[in-house]
mmCIF file of C-alpha atoms in Angstrom:
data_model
loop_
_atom_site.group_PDB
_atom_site.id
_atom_site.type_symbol
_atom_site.label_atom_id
_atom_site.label_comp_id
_atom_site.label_asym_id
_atom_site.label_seq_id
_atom_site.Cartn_x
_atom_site.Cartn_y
_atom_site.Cartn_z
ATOM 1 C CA UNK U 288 0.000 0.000 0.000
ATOM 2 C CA UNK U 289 1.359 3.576 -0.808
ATOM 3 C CA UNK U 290 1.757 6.497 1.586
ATOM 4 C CA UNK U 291 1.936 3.939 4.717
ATOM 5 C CA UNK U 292 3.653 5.482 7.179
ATOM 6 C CA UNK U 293 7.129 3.780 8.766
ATOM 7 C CA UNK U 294 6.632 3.957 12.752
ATOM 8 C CA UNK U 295 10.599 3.154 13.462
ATOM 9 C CA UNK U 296 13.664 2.370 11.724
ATOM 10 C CA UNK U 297 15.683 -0.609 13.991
ATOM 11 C CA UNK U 298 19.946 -0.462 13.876
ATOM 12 C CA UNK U 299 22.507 -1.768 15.247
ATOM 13 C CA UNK U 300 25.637 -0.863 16.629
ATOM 14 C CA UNK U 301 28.792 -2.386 17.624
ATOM 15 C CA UNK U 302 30.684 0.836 17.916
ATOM 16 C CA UNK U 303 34.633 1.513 19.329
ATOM 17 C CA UNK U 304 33.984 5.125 21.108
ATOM 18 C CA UNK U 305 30.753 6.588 22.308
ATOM 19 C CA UNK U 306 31.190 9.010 19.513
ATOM 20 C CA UNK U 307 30.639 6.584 16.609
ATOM 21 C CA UNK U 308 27.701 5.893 18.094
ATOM 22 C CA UNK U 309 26.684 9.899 17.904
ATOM 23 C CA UNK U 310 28.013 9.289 14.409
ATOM 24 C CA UNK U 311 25.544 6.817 13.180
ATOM 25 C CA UNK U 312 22.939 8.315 14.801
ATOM 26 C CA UNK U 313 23.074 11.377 12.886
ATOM 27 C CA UNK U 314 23.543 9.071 10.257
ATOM 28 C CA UNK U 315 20.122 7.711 10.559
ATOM 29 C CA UNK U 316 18.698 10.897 11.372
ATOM 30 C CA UNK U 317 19.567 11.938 7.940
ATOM 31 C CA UNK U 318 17.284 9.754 6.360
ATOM 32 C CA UNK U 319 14.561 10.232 9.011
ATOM 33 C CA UNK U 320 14.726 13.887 8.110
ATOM 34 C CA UNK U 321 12.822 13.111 4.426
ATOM 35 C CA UNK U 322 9.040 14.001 3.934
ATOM 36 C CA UNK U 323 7.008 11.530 5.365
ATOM 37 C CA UNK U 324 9.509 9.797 8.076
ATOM 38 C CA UNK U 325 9.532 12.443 10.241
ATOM 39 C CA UNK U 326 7.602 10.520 12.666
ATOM 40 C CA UNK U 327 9.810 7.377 12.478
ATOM 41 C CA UNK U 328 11.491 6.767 15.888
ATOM 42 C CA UNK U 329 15.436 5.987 15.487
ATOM 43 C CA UNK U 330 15.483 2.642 17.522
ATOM 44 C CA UNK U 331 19.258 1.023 18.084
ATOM 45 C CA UNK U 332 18.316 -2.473 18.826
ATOM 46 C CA UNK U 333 21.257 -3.801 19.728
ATOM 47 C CA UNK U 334 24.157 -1.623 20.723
ATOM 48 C CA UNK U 335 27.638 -2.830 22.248
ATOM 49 C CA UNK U 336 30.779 -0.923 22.956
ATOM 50 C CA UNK U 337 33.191 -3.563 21.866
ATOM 51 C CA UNK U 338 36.611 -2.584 22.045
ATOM 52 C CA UNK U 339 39.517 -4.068 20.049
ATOM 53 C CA UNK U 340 41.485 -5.423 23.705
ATOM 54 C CA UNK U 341 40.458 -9.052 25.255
ATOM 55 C CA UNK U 342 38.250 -8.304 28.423
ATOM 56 C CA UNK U 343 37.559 -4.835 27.652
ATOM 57 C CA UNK U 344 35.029 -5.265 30.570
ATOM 58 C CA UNK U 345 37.128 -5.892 33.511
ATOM 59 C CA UNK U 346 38.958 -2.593 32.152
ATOM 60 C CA UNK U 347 39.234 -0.198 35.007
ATOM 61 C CA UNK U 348 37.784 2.729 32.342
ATOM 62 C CA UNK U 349 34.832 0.646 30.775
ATOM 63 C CA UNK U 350 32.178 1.744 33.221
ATOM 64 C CA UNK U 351 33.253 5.762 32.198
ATOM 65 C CA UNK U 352 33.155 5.070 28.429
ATOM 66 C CA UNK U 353 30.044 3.115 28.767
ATOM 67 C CA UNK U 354 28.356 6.074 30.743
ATOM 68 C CA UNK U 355 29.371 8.301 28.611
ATOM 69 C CA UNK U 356 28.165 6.197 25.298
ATOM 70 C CA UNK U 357 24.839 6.239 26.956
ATOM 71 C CA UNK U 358 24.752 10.630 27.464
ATOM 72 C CA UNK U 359 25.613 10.664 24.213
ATOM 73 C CA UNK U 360 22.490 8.691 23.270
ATOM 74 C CA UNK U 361 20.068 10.361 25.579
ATOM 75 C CA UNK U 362 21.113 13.350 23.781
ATOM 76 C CA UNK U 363 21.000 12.329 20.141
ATOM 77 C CA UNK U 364 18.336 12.123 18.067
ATOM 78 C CA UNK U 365 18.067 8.145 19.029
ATOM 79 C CA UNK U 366 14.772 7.274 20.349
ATOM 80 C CA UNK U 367 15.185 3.976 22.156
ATOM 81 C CA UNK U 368 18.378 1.804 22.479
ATOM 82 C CA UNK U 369 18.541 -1.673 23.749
ATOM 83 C CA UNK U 370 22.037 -2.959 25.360
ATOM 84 C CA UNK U 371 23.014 -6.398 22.836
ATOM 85 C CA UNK U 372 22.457 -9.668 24.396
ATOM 86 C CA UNK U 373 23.226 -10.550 27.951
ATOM 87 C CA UNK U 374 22.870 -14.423 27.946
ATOM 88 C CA UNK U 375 25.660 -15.804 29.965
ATOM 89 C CA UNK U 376 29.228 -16.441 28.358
ATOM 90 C CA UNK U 377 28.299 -14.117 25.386
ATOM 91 C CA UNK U 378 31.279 -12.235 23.846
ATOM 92 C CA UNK U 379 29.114 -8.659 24.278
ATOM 93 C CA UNK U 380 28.165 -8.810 27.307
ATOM 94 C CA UNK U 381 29.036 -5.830 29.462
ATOM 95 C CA UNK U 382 26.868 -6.710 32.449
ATOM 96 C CA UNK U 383 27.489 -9.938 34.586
ATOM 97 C CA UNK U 384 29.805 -12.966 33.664
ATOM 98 C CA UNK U 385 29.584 -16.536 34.401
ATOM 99 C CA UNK U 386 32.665 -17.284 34.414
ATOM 100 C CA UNK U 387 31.923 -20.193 37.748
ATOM 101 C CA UNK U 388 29.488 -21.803 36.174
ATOM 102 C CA UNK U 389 27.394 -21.147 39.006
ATOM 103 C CA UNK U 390 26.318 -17.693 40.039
ATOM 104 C CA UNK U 391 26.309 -13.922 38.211
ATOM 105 C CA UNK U 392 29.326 -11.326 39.153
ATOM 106 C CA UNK U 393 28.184 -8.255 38.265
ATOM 107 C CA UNK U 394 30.566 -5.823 36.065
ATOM 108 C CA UNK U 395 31.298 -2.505 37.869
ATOM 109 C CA UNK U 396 29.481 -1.479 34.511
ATOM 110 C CA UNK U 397 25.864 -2.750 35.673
ATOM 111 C CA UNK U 398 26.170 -0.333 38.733
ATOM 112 C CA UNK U 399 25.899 2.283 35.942
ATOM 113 C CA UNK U 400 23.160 0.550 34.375
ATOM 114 C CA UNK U 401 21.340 0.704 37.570
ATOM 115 C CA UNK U 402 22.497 4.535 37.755
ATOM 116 C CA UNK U 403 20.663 5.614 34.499
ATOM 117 C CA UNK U 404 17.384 3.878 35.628
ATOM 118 C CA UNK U 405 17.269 5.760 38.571
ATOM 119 C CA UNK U 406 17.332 8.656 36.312
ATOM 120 C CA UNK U 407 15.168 7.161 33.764
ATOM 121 C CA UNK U 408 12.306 7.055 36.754
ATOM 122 C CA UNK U 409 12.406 10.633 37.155
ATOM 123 C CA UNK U 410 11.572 11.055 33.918
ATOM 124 C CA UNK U 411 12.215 14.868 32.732
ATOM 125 C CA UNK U 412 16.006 15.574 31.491
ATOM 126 C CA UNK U 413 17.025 18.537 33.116
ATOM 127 C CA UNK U 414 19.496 20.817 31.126
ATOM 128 C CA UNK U 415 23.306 19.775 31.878
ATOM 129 C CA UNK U 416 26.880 20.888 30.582
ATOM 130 C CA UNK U 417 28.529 17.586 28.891
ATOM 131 C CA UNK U 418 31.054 16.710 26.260
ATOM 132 C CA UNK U 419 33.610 19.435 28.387
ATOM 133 C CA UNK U 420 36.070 19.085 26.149
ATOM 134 C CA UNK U 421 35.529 15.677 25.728
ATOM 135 C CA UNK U 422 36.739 15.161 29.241
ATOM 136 C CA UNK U 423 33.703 15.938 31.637
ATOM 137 C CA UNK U 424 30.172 14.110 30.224
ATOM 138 C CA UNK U 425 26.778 14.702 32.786
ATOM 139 C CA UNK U 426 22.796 14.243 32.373
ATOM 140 C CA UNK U 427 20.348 15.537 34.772
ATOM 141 C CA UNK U 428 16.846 14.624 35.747
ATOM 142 C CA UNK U 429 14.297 15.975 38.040
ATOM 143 C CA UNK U 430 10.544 15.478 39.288
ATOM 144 C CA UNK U 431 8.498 15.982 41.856
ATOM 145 C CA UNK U 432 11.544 17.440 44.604
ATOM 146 C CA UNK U 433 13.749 14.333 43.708
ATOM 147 C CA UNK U 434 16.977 15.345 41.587
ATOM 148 C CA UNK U 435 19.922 13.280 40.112
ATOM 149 C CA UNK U 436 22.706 13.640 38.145
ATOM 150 C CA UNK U 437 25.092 10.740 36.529
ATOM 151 C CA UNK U 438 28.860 12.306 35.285
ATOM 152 C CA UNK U 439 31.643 10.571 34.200
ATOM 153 C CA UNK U 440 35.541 12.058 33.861
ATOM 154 C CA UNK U 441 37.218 10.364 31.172
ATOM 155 C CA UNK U 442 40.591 12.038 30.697
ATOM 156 C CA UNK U 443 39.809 14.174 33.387
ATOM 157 C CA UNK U 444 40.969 14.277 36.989
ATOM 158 C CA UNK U 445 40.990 17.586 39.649
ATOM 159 C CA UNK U 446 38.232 19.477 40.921
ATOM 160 C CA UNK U 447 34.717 19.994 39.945
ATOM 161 C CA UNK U 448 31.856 22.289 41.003
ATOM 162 C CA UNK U 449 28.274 21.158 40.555
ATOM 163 C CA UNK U 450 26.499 24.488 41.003
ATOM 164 C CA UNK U 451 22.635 23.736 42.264
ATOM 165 C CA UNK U 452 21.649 27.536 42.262
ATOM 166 C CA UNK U 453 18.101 28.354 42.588
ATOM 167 C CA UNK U 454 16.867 24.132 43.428
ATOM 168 C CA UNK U 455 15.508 23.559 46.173
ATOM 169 C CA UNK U 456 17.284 20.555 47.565
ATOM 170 C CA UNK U 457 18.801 20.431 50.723
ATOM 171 C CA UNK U 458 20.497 17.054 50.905
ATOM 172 C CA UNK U 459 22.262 14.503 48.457
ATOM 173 C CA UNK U 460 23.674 11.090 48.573
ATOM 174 C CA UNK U 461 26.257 10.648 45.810
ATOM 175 C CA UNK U 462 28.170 6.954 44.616
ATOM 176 C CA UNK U 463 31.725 6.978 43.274
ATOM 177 C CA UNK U 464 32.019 4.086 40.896
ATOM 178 C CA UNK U 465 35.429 3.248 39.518
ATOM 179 C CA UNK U 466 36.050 -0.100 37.356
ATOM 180 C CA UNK U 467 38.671 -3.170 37.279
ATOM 181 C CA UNK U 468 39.158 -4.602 40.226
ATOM 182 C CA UNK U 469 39.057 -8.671 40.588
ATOM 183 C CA UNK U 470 37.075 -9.622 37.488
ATOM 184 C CA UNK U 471 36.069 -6.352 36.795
ATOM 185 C CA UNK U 472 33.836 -6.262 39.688
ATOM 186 C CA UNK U 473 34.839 -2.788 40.428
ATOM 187 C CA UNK U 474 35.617 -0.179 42.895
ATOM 188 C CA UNK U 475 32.667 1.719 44.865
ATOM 189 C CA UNK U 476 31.915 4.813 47.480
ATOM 190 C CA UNK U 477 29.252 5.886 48.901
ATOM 191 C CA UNK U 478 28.136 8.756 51.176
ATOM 192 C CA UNK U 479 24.633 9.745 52.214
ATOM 193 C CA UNK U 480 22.786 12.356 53.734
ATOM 194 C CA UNK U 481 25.276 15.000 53.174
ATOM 195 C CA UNK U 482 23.930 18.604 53.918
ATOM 196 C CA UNK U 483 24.327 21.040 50.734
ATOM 197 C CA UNK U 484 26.111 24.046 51.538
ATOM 198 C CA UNK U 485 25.641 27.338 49.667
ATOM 199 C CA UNK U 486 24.233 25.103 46.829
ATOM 200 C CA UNK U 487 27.890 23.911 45.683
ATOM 201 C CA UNK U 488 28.826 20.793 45.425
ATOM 202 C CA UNK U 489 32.661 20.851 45.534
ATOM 203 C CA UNK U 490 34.848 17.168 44.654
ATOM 204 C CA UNK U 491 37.731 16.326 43.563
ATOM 205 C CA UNK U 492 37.694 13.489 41.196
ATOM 206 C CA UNK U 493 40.379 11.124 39.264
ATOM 207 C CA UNK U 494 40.147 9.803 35.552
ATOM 208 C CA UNK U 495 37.816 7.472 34.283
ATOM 209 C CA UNK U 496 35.074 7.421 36.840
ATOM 210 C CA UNK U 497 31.848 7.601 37.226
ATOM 211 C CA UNK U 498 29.526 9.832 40.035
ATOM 212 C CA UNK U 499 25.735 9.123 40.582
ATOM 213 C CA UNK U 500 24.171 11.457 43.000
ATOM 214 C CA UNK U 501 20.685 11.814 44.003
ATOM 215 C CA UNK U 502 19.197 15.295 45.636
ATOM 216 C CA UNK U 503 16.202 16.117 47.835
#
């Protein structure tokens, strides 16, 4: 039948740096653009970032570059992206091994996983500096008096303000998650409860991690 509208166009992508993945999108986008597909969600079915090095996973900077892939989505044109399969022993898995034979160990990269969900349930994307000079990356949510904010540093290590001018929270809890570790199982911190000051958050932060904090 003619004139039948296309409701999404499905892609996948097994990219090397977050920004191929930006690449592709745009990519798509350009065909999306035409009369009549305007409409047509951008779906990535199955996405991966693969790198080129055996157990990229258990790579202390996977959980930043993986963070950052997924900011770069949220702020393409990409309407829906699924993580590729996570059945056990698969090559593309980024999530959980079973290496045992017996039970799941968890990635440090599923604690960021976990980290954009928590966002995802607040629902409205809140305005946020990112792509620093390709060193500082960050995405914002907030609803109903809850806040959060997920940032990763890359190549980037010092200190960092997170200015919360005119909000209305009073207290935050904020996660520190670094990867490697024994089979890539990670490095964590957590504080909560901690009384914003002056609405400045000051910390000082090391390469290729990744912050989660919630507000209230």
């Amino acid at each position: 039948k003619r004139n039948v509208p296309l409701d999404f166009l499905s892609w996948k992508c097994y990219a090397d740096s977050p920004e191929e993945l930006d690449l592709h999108g745009n990519y798509a986008t350009s065909y999306l653009n035409q009369p009549y597909f305007r409409k047509t969600q951008s779906i990535v079915t199955e996405f991966c970032l693969k790198d080129t090095k055996d157990g990229s996973y258990l790579e202390r900077n996977y959980p930043s570059r993986l963070a950052r892939a997924l900011i770069v989505a949220q702020k393409s044109d990409i309407d829906m992206m699924f993580l590729s399969k996570l059945e056990p022993y698969y090559e593309y898995n980024p999530i959980y091994t079973l290496d045992d034979g017996r039970s799941k160990k968890m990635y440090a990269s599923y604690n960021v996983m976990t980290a954009f969900s928590a966002l995802a349930s607040l629902g409205s994307v809140v305005d946020s500096t990112a792509d620093y000079r390709r060193e500082l990356y960050s995405l914002a949510t907030a609803n109903d008096g809850m806040g959060a904010l997920v940032f990763t540093t890359e190549n980037y290590s010092g200190v960092i303000e997170i200015n919360l001018e005119n909000s209305e929270f009073k207290k935050y809890n904020i996660k520190g998650i670094i990867g490697g570790a024994d089979r890539g199982t990670g490095f964590f911190t957590e504080e909560k409860n901690l009384v914003l000051r002056d609405n400045t958050i000051t910390l000082r932060v090391g390469k290729n991690e990744v912050y989660f904090l919630t507000f209230s």
